[in-house]
């Protein structure tokens, strides 16, 4: 072990004792896209004991621009990302145990996968799953590292139950990004920057160097040369339903999840968002049109043409009809790609 990880052991923040701790730890990575692939590779190269990866998608050609683990062969074989990630990670470090789960990161699935892990890495692409991660983290008292990027913009925050504000607390303070890679595009350096922030924090936690954890919420825009670091200690909310004095973990409750239903006699799925709120259809239409989507709307709804036969009709309350499919998972993926 000493030779393989010798440069890491030489680093004072880790050393031999820290490396031994890292080798006994288990990390759950939720999402195997750009952030997930990068986080997994860094941790596997660092000698983590076990990595569990969950993802519902498969490798497509557009992924290759930034998702560093995957190859053209994976695209040709249409391999699920979790399976492709496991295959490549095994070739990088065969001593690390890698588990792959193909499927949706539902509250039930995440609660089951999270038991016994030391750290959760956020590499998902949608707000709803992050809120589920947040509640699972608080309920089971497991730290997690938030990360997100789109365009040239990225952000990250380390959440330690009982020590820092949770994501639900942060929503009262920081407006989180609503664009996705499918609507705002992305450049690879932004991905790498978020991965660097996430994995640096991960190594601190895995080596149990808690005093050096970053206590700020960081965000940056590489294209505009901007970097911000905000202290978040005052964001802790004692009445927070996720981490407060009387938590109820609202995002684990069935009634607060996105509702999906296949419409009878139609090749259409209806989706209702988990949280209530009003969407600016005019602003959304301008944004999507600028990205090349064909849109048509009125004061009540917006219709967006997608690939093939698919079309999404969005209403002001966030409800949407995804035409051209009866697959609930596919419909949910389309919804989150367009609306974040």
CSV table of C-alpha atoms in Angstrom, one decimal:
chain,number,residue,atom,x,y,z
A,1,UNK,CA,0.0,0.0,0.0
A,2,UNK,CA,2.8,2.4,0.9
A,3,UNK,CA,4.2,2.6,-2.7
A,4,UNK,CA,0.9,3.1,-4.4
A,5,UNK,CA,-0.3,5.8,-2.1
A,6,UNK,CA,3.2,7.1,-1.1
A,7,UNK,CA,2.7,10.6,-2.4
A,8,UNK,CA,-0.6,10.9,-0.5
A,9,UNK,CA,0.9,9.5,2.7
A,10,UNK,CA,3.7,12.1,2.4
A,11,UNK,CA,1.1,14.8,2.5
A,12,UNK,CA,0.9,16.0,6.2
A,13,UNK,CA,-2.9,16.3,6.2
A,14,UNK,CA,-3.2,12.5,5.6
A,15,UNK,CA,-0.1,10.6,6.5
A,16,UNK,CA,0.0,6.9,7.2
A,17,UNK,CA,-2.7,7.0,9.8
A,18,UNK,CA,-5.0,9.0,7.6
A,19,UNK,CA,-4.4,6.6,4.7
A,20,UNK,CA,-5.3,3.7,6.8
A,21,UNK,CA,-8.6,5.4,7.8
A,22,UNK,CA,-9.4,6.2,4.2
A,23,UNK,CA,-8.9,2.5,3.2
A,24,UNK,CA,-11.5,1.5,5.7
A,25,UNK,CA,-14.2,3.9,4.6
A,26,UNK,CA,-17.4,3.5,2.5
A,27,UNK,CA,-18.7,6.3,0.3
A,28,UNK,CA,-22.1,6.5,-1.5
A,29,UNK,CA,-22.1,8.5,-4.7
A,30,UNK,CA,-25.5,9.5,-6.0
A,31,UNK,CA,-25.3,10.0,-9.7
A,32,UNK,CA,-22.7,8.7,-12.1
A,33,UNK,CA,-22.6,11.7,-14.6
A,34,UNK,CA,-20.0,14.3,-14.7
A,35,UNK,CA,-19.6,14.9,-11.0
A,36,UNK,CA,-20.2,11.3,-10.1
A,37,UNK,CA,-17.7,9.9,-12.5
A,38,UNK,CA,-15.0,12.4,-11.4
A,39,UNK,CA,-15.7,12.0,-7.7
A,40,UNK,CA,-15.6,8.2,-8.0
A,41,UNK,CA,-12.3,8.2,-9.9
A,42,UNK,CA,-10.5,10.5,-7.4
A,43,UNK,CA,-11.7,8.4,-4.4
A,44,UNK,CA,-10.8,5.1,-6.0
A,45,UNK,CA,-7.4,6.4,-6.9
A,46,UNK,CA,-7.0,7.6,-3.3
A,47,UNK,CA,-7.6,4.1,-2.0
A,48,UNK,CA,-11.0,4.3,-0.5
A,49,UNK,CA,-12.2,1.0,0.9
A,50,UNK,CA,-15.6,0.8,-0.8
A,51,UNK,CA,-17.7,2.9,-3.2
A,52,UNK,CA,-21.4,2.5,-3.9
A,53,UNK,CA,-22.7,4.2,-7.0
A,54,UNK,CA,-26.4,4.7,-8.0
A,55,UNK,CA,-27.6,6.1,-11.3
A,56,UNK,CA,-30.6,5.5,-13.5
A,57,UNK,CA,-29.2,6.7,-16.9
A,58,UNK,CA,-27.0,5.2,-19.6
A,59,UNK,CA,-24.0,6.6,-21.4
A,60,UNK,CA,-24.7,8.8,-24.4
A,61,UNK,CA,-22.4,10.5,-26.9
A,62,UNK,CA,-23.0,14.0,-25.4
A,63,UNK,CA,-21.7,12.7,-22.1
A,64,UNK,CA,-18.1,12.2,-23.4
A,65,UNK,CA,-17.3,15.9,-23.5
A,66,UNK,CA,-17.1,16.0,-19.6
A,67,UNK,CA,-17.8,12.7,-18.0
A,68,UNK,CA,-14.3,11.5,-17.7
A,69,UNK,CA,-14.7,7.7,-17.0
A,70,UNK,CA,-16.6,6.9,-20.2
A,71,UNK,CA,-15.6,5.9,-23.7
A,72,UNK,CA,-17.1,5.6,-27.2
A,73,UNK,CA,-17.4,1.9,-26.6
A,74,UNK,CA,-19.7,2.5,-23.6
A,75,UNK,CA,-21.8,4.7,-25.9
A,76,UNK,CA,-22.0,2.0,-28.6
A,77,UNK,CA,-23.0,-0.6,-26.0
A,78,UNK,CA,-25.5,1.8,-24.3
A,79,UNK,CA,-24.1,0.7,-21.0
A,80,UNK,CA,-25.8,2.0,-17.8
A,81,UNK,CA,-23.6,4.6,-16.3
A,82,UNK,CA,-23.3,2.8,-13.0
A,83,UNK,CA,-22.1,-0.4,-14.8
A,84,UNK,CA,-19.7,1.5,-17.0
A,85,UNK,CA,-18.3,3.4,-14.0
A,86,UNK,CA,-17.7,0.1,-12.1
A,87,UNK,CA,-16.0,-1.4,-15.1
A,88,UNK,CA,-13.5,1.4,-15.5
A,89,UNK,CA,-12.9,1.9,-11.8
A,90,UNK,CA,-12.0,-1.7,-11.4
A,91,UNK,CA,-9.3,-1.2,-14.0
A,92,UNK,CA,-8.0,1.8,-12.1
A,93,UNK,CA,-7.8,0.2,-8.7
A,94,UNK,CA,-8.9,-3.5,-8.4
A,95,UNK,CA,-8.4,-3.4,-4.6
A,96,UNK,CA,-11.4,-1.1,-4.1
A,97,UNK,CA,-14.8,-2.7,-3.8
A,98,UNK,CA,-17.3,-1.0,-6.1
A,99,UNK,CA,-21.0,-1.6,-6.0
A,100,UNK,CA,-23.2,-0.4,-8.9
A,101,UNK,CA,-27.0,0.1,-8.6
A,102,UNK,CA,-29.1,0.9,-11.7
A,103,UNK,CA,-32.2,2.8,-10.7
A,104,UNK,CA,-33.9,5.8,-9.3
A,105,UNK,CA,-32.6,7.3,-6.0
A,106,UNK,CA,-35.9,7.2,-4.2
A,107,UNK,CA,-36.1,7.8,-0.4
A,108,UNK,CA,-36.6,4.1,0.2
A,109,UNK,CA,-33.6,3.1,-1.9
A,110,UNK,CA,-31.4,5.9,-0.5
A,111,UNK,CA,-32.2,5.0,3.1
A,112,UNK,CA,-31.3,1.4,2.4
A,113,UNK,CA,-28.0,2.2,0.5
A,114,UNK,CA,-26.9,4.8,3.0
A,115,UNK,CA,-26.9,2.6,6.1
A,116,UNK,CA,-23.3,1.9,7.0
A,117,UNK,CA,-21.7,4.4,4.8
A,118,UNK,CA,-19.4,7.1,6.1
A,119,UNK,CA,-20.1,9.9,3.5
A,120,UNK,CA,-22.6,10.7,0.8
A,121,UNK,CA,-21.4,12.5,-2.3
A,122,UNK,CA,-24.0,14.5,-4.2
A,123,UNK,CA,-23.6,14.1,-8.0
A,124,UNK,CA,-27.2,14.3,-9.0
A,125,UNK,CA,-28.8,16.6,-11.5
A,126,UNK,CA,-32.0,17.6,-9.8
A,127,UNK,CA,-33.3,19.5,-6.8
A,128,UNK,CA,-35.7,16.9,-5.6
A,129,UNK,CA,-33.1,14.2,-5.1
A,130,UNK,CA,-30.8,16.6,-3.3
A,131,UNK,CA,-33.6,17.3,-0.8
A,132,UNK,CA,-34.1,13.6,-0.2
A,133,UNK,CA,-30.3,13.2,0.3
A,134,UNK,CA,-30.4,16.1,2.8
A,135,UNK,CA,-33.2,14.4,4.9
A,136,UNK,CA,-31.6,11.0,4.7
A,137,UNK,CA,-28.3,12.6,5.8
A,138,UNK,CA,-29.9,14.3,8.8
A,139,UNK,CA,-32.0,11.2,9.8
A,140,UNK,CA,-29.0,8.9,9.8
A,141,UNK,CA,-26.5,11.5,10.9
A,142,UNK,CA,-24.2,11.0,7.9
A,143,UNK,CA,-22.3,13.9,6.4
A,144,UNK,CA,-22.8,14.8,2.7
A,145,UNK,CA,-21.1,17.1,0.2
A,146,UNK,CA,-23.4,19.2,-2.1
A,147,UNK,CA,-22.1,20.0,-5.5
A,148,UNK,CA,-23.6,21.5,-8.7
A,149,UNK,CA,-22.5,23.0,-11.9
A,150,UNK,CA,-23.9,24.4,-15.2
A,151,UNK,CA,-22.4,26.5,-17.9
A,152,UNK,CA,-19.1,27.9,-16.3
A,153,UNK,CA,-20.7,28.2,-12.9
A,154,UNK,CA,-20.3,25.8,-9.9
A,155,UNK,CA,-21.0,25.6,-6.2
A,156,UNK,CA,-20.3,23.3,-3.3
A,157,UNK,CA,-21.0,23.0,0.5
A,158,UNK,CA,-20.1,20.4,3.1
A,159,UNK,CA,-23.0,19.5,5.4
A,160,UNK,CA,-22.3,17.8,8.7
A,161,UNK,CA,-25.4,16.9,10.7
A,162,UNK,CA,-25.4,18.7,14.1
A,163,UNK,CA,-22.5,21.0,13.0
A,164,UNK,CA,-23.6,23.0,9.9
A,165,UNK,CA,-26.8,24.2,8.4
A,166,UNK,CA,-28.5,21.7,6.1
A,167,UNK,CA,-29.6,22.3,2.5
A,168,UNK,CA,-33.1,23.1,3.7
A,169,UNK,CA,-31.6,25.9,5.9
A,170,UNK,CA,-29.6,27.2,3.0
A,171,UNK,CA,-32.7,27.7,0.8
A,172,UNK,CA,-33.7,30.6,3.1
A,173,UNK,CA,-30.4,32.3,2.3
A,174,UNK,CA,-29.0,31.3,-1.1
A,175,UNK,CA,-31.0,31.1,-4.4
A,176,UNK,CA,-29.7,27.8,-5.9
A,177,UNK,CA,-29.1,27.4,-9.6
A,178,UNK,CA,-32.2,26.2,-11.5
A,179,UNK,CA,-30.6,25.6,-15.0
A,180,UNK,CA,-29.4,22.2,-16.1
A,181,UNK,CA,-26.7,21.0,-18.5
A,182,UNK,CA,-29.4,20.3,-21.0
A,183,UNK,CA,-30.8,23.9,-20.8
A,184,UNK,CA,-27.7,25.9,-20.0
A,185,UNK,CA,-24.9,23.8,-21.4
A,186,UNK,CA,-21.6,23.2,-19.5
A,187,UNK,CA,-17.9,23.3,-19.9
A,188,UNK,CA,-15.6,20.6,-18.5
A,189,UNK,CA,-13.4,22.9,-16.3
A,190,UNK,CA,-16.5,23.9,-14.3
A,191,UNK,CA,-17.1,20.2,-13.6
A,192,UNK,CA,-13.5,19.7,-12.6
A,193,UNK,CA,-13.5,22.7,-10.2
A,194,UNK,CA,-16.6,21.3,-8.4
A,195,UNK,CA,-15.0,17.8,-8.2
A,196,UNK,CA,-11.8,19.4,-6.7
A,197,UNK,CA,-13.8,21.1,-4.0
A,198,UNK,CA,-15.9,18.0,-3.2
A,199,UNK,CA,-13.1,15.5,-3.2
A,200,UNK,CA,-10.8,17.7,-1.1
A,201,UNK,CA,-13.6,17.9,1.6
A,202,UNK,CA,-14.2,14.1,1.2
A,203,UNK,CA,-10.6,13.3,1.9
A,204,UNK,CA,-10.7,15.4,5.0
A,205,UNK,CA,-13.8,13.6,6.3
A,206,UNK,CA,-12.4,10.1,5.4
A,207,UNK,CA,-9.1,10.9,7.1
A,208,UNK,CA,-11.1,12.2,10.0
A,209,UNK,CA,-9.4,15.6,9.9
A,210,UNK,CA,-12.6,17.4,10.9
A,211,UNK,CA,-11.0,20.7,12.0
A,212,UNK,CA,-9.9,21.5,8.5
A,213,UNK,CA,-13.3,21.2,6.9
A,214,UNK,CA,-14.3,24.3,4.9
A,215,UNK,CA,-17.1,26.2,6.7
A,216,UNK,CA,-18.2,28.3,3.7
A,217,UNK,CA,-20.5,27.9,0.8
A,218,UNK,CA,-18.3,28.4,-2.3
A,219,UNK,CA,-19.5,29.4,-5.8
A,220,UNK,CA,-17.6,30.5,-8.9
A,221,UNK,CA,-17.9,31.4,-12.5
A,222,UNK,CA,-14.8,30.4,-14.4
A,223,UNK,CA,-15.7,32.3,-17.5
A,224,UNK,CA,-16.3,35.6,-15.7
A,225,UNK,CA,-13.4,35.0,-13.3
A,226,UNK,CA,-15.6,35.2,-10.2
A,227,UNK,CA,-15.2,33.3,-6.9
A,228,UNK,CA,-17.3,33.7,-3.8
A,229,UNK,CA,-17.0,32.1,-0.4
A,230,UNK,CA,-19.8,32.8,2.1
A,231,UNK,CA,-19.9,32.0,5.8
A,232,UNK,CA,-23.0,30.1,6.5
A,233,UNK,CA,-23.0,29.6,10.4
A,234,UNK,CA,-25.9,32.0,10.8
A,235,UNK,CA,-28.0,30.1,8.3
A,236,UNK,CA,-28.7,27.4,10.9
A,237,UNK,CA,-32.5,27.4,11.5
A,238,UNK,CA,-33.5,25.8,14.8
A,239,UNK,CA,-37.0,25.4,13.4
A,240,UNK,CA,-35.9,23.6,10.2
A,241,UNK,CA,-38.0,20.5,9.5
A,242,UNK,CA,-34.9,18.7,8.3
A,243,UNK,CA,-32.3,19.5,10.9
A,244,UNK,CA,-34.0,21.6,13.6
A,245,UNK,CA,-34.9,20.6,17.2
A,246,UNK,CA,-38.0,18.7,16.1
A,247,UNK,CA,-37.2,17.3,12.6
A,248,UNK,CA,-39.9,15.6,10.5
A,249,UNK,CA,-37.8,14.9,7.4
A,250,UNK,CA,-40.4,16.3,5.1
A,251,UNK,CA,-38.8,15.2,1.8
A,252,UNK,CA,-38.9,11.5,2.9
A,253,UNK,CA,-42.7,11.7,3.2
A,254,UNK,CA,-44.7,10.3,0.3
A,255,UNK,CA,-47.0,13.4,-0.1
A,256,UNK,CA,-44.0,15.6,-0.8
A,257,UNK,CA,-42.6,13.7,-3.7
A,258,UNK,CA,-43.0,14.4,-7.4
A,259,UNK,CA,-46.2,12.8,-8.5
A,260,UNK,CA,-46.3,10.9,-11.8
A,261,UNK,CA,-49.2,9.2,-13.6
A,262,UNK,CA,-49.8,7.8,-17.1
A,263,UNK,CA,-52.9,9.4,-18.6
A,264,UNK,CA,-55.5,6.9,-19.6
A,265,UNK,CA,-55.6,6.1,-23.3
A,266,UNK,CA,-52.8,8.5,-24.1
A,267,UNK,CA,-49.1,8.2,-24.7
A,268,UNK,CA,-48.6,10.8,-22.1
A,269,UNK,CA,-47.3,11.1,-18.5
A,270,UNK,CA,-48.4,13.8,-16.1
A,271,UNK,CA,-45.9,15.1,-13.5
A,272,UNK,CA,-46.7,17.3,-10.5
A,273,UNK,CA,-43.8,18.8,-8.6
A,274,UNK,CA,-43.2,18.1,-5.0
A,275,UNK,CA,-43.2,21.8,-4.0
A,276,UNK,CA,-45.8,24.4,-4.9
A,277,UNK,CA,-44.8,27.5,-6.7
A,278,UNK,CA,-45.4,29.5,-9.9
A,279,UNK,CA,-43.2,29.4,-12.9
A,280,UNK,CA,-42.6,32.4,-15.2
A,281,UNK,CA,-43.6,30.8,-18.5
A,282,UNK,CA,-42.4,33.8,-20.5
A,283,UNK,CA,-38.9,33.7,-19.0
A,284,UNK,CA,-38.7,30.0,-19.4
A,285,UNK,CA,-39.7,30.3,-23.1
A,286,UNK,CA,-37.0,32.9,-23.8
A,287,UNK,CA,-34.4,30.8,-22.1
A,288,UNK,CA,-35.3,27.6,-23.9
A,289,UNK,CA,-35.7,29.4,-27.3
A,290,UNK,CA,-32.2,30.8,-27.0
A,291,UNK,CA,-30.9,27.3,-26.6
A,292,UNK,CA,-32.6,26.1,-29.8
A,293,UNK,CA,-35.8,24.6,-28.4
A,294,UNK,CA,-39.0,25.2,-30.4
A,295,UNK,CA,-41.5,26.6,-28.0
A,296,UNK,CA,-45.1,27.8,-28.3
A,297,UNK,CA,-47.2,29.2,-25.5
A,298,UNK,CA,-50.0,31.3,-24.1
A,299,UNK,CA,-50.6,32.9,-20.7
A,300,UNK,CA,-51.5,29.5,-19.3
A,301,UNK,CA,-49.0,27.0,-20.6
A,302,UNK,CA,-45.8,26.5,-22.6
A,303,UNK,CA,-45.3,23.7,-25.2
A,304,UNK,CA,-41.7,22.6,-25.9
A,305,UNK,CA,-40.7,20.3,-28.7
A,306,UNK,CA,-38.1,17.7,-27.7
A,307,UNK,CA,-36.2,14.9,-29.6
A,308,UNK,CA,-38.2,12.5,-31.7
A,309,UNK,CA,-41.9,12.4,-30.8
A,310,UNK,CA,-41.6,13.8,-27.3
A,311,UNK,CA,-43.0,17.1,-26.3
A,312,UNK,CA,-43.5,18.7,-22.8
A,313,UNK,CA,-46.3,21.0,-21.9
A,314,UNK,CA,-45.6,23.1,-18.8
A,315,UNK,CA,-48.2,24.9,-16.7
A,316,UNK,CA,-47.7,27.9,-14.4
A,317,UNK,CA,-47.9,25.8,-11.3
A,318,UNK,CA,-45.0,23.5,-12.4
A,319,UNK,CA,-47.3,20.7,-13.5
A,320,UNK,CA,-46.3,19.2,-16.9
A,321,UNK,CA,-47.5,16.7,-19.5
A,322,UNK,CA,-44.8,14.7,-21.2
A,323,UNK,CA,-46.2,13.5,-24.6
A,324,UNK,CA,-44.6,10.7,-26.5
A,325,UNK,CA,-43.9,8.3,-23.7
A,326,UNK,CA,-45.6,6.1,-21.1
A,327,UNK,CA,-42.4,5.4,-19.2
A,328,UNK,CA,-42.5,7.2,-15.8
A,329,UNK,CA,-38.8,7.2,-15.3
A,330,UNK,CA,-38.2,8.6,-18.8
A,331,UNK,CA,-40.8,11.3,-18.2
A,332,UNK,CA,-39.3,12.3,-14.9
A,333,UNK,CA,-35.9,12.5,-16.6
A,334,UNK,CA,-37.3,14.8,-19.3
A,335,UNK,CA,-39.0,17.0,-16.6
A,336,UNK,CA,-35.8,17.4,-14.6
A,337,UNK,CA,-33.7,18.2,-17.7
A,338,UNK,CA,-36.0,21.0,-18.7
A,339,UNK,CA,-37.0,22.4,-15.3
A,340,UNK,CA,-34.0,21.4,-13.1
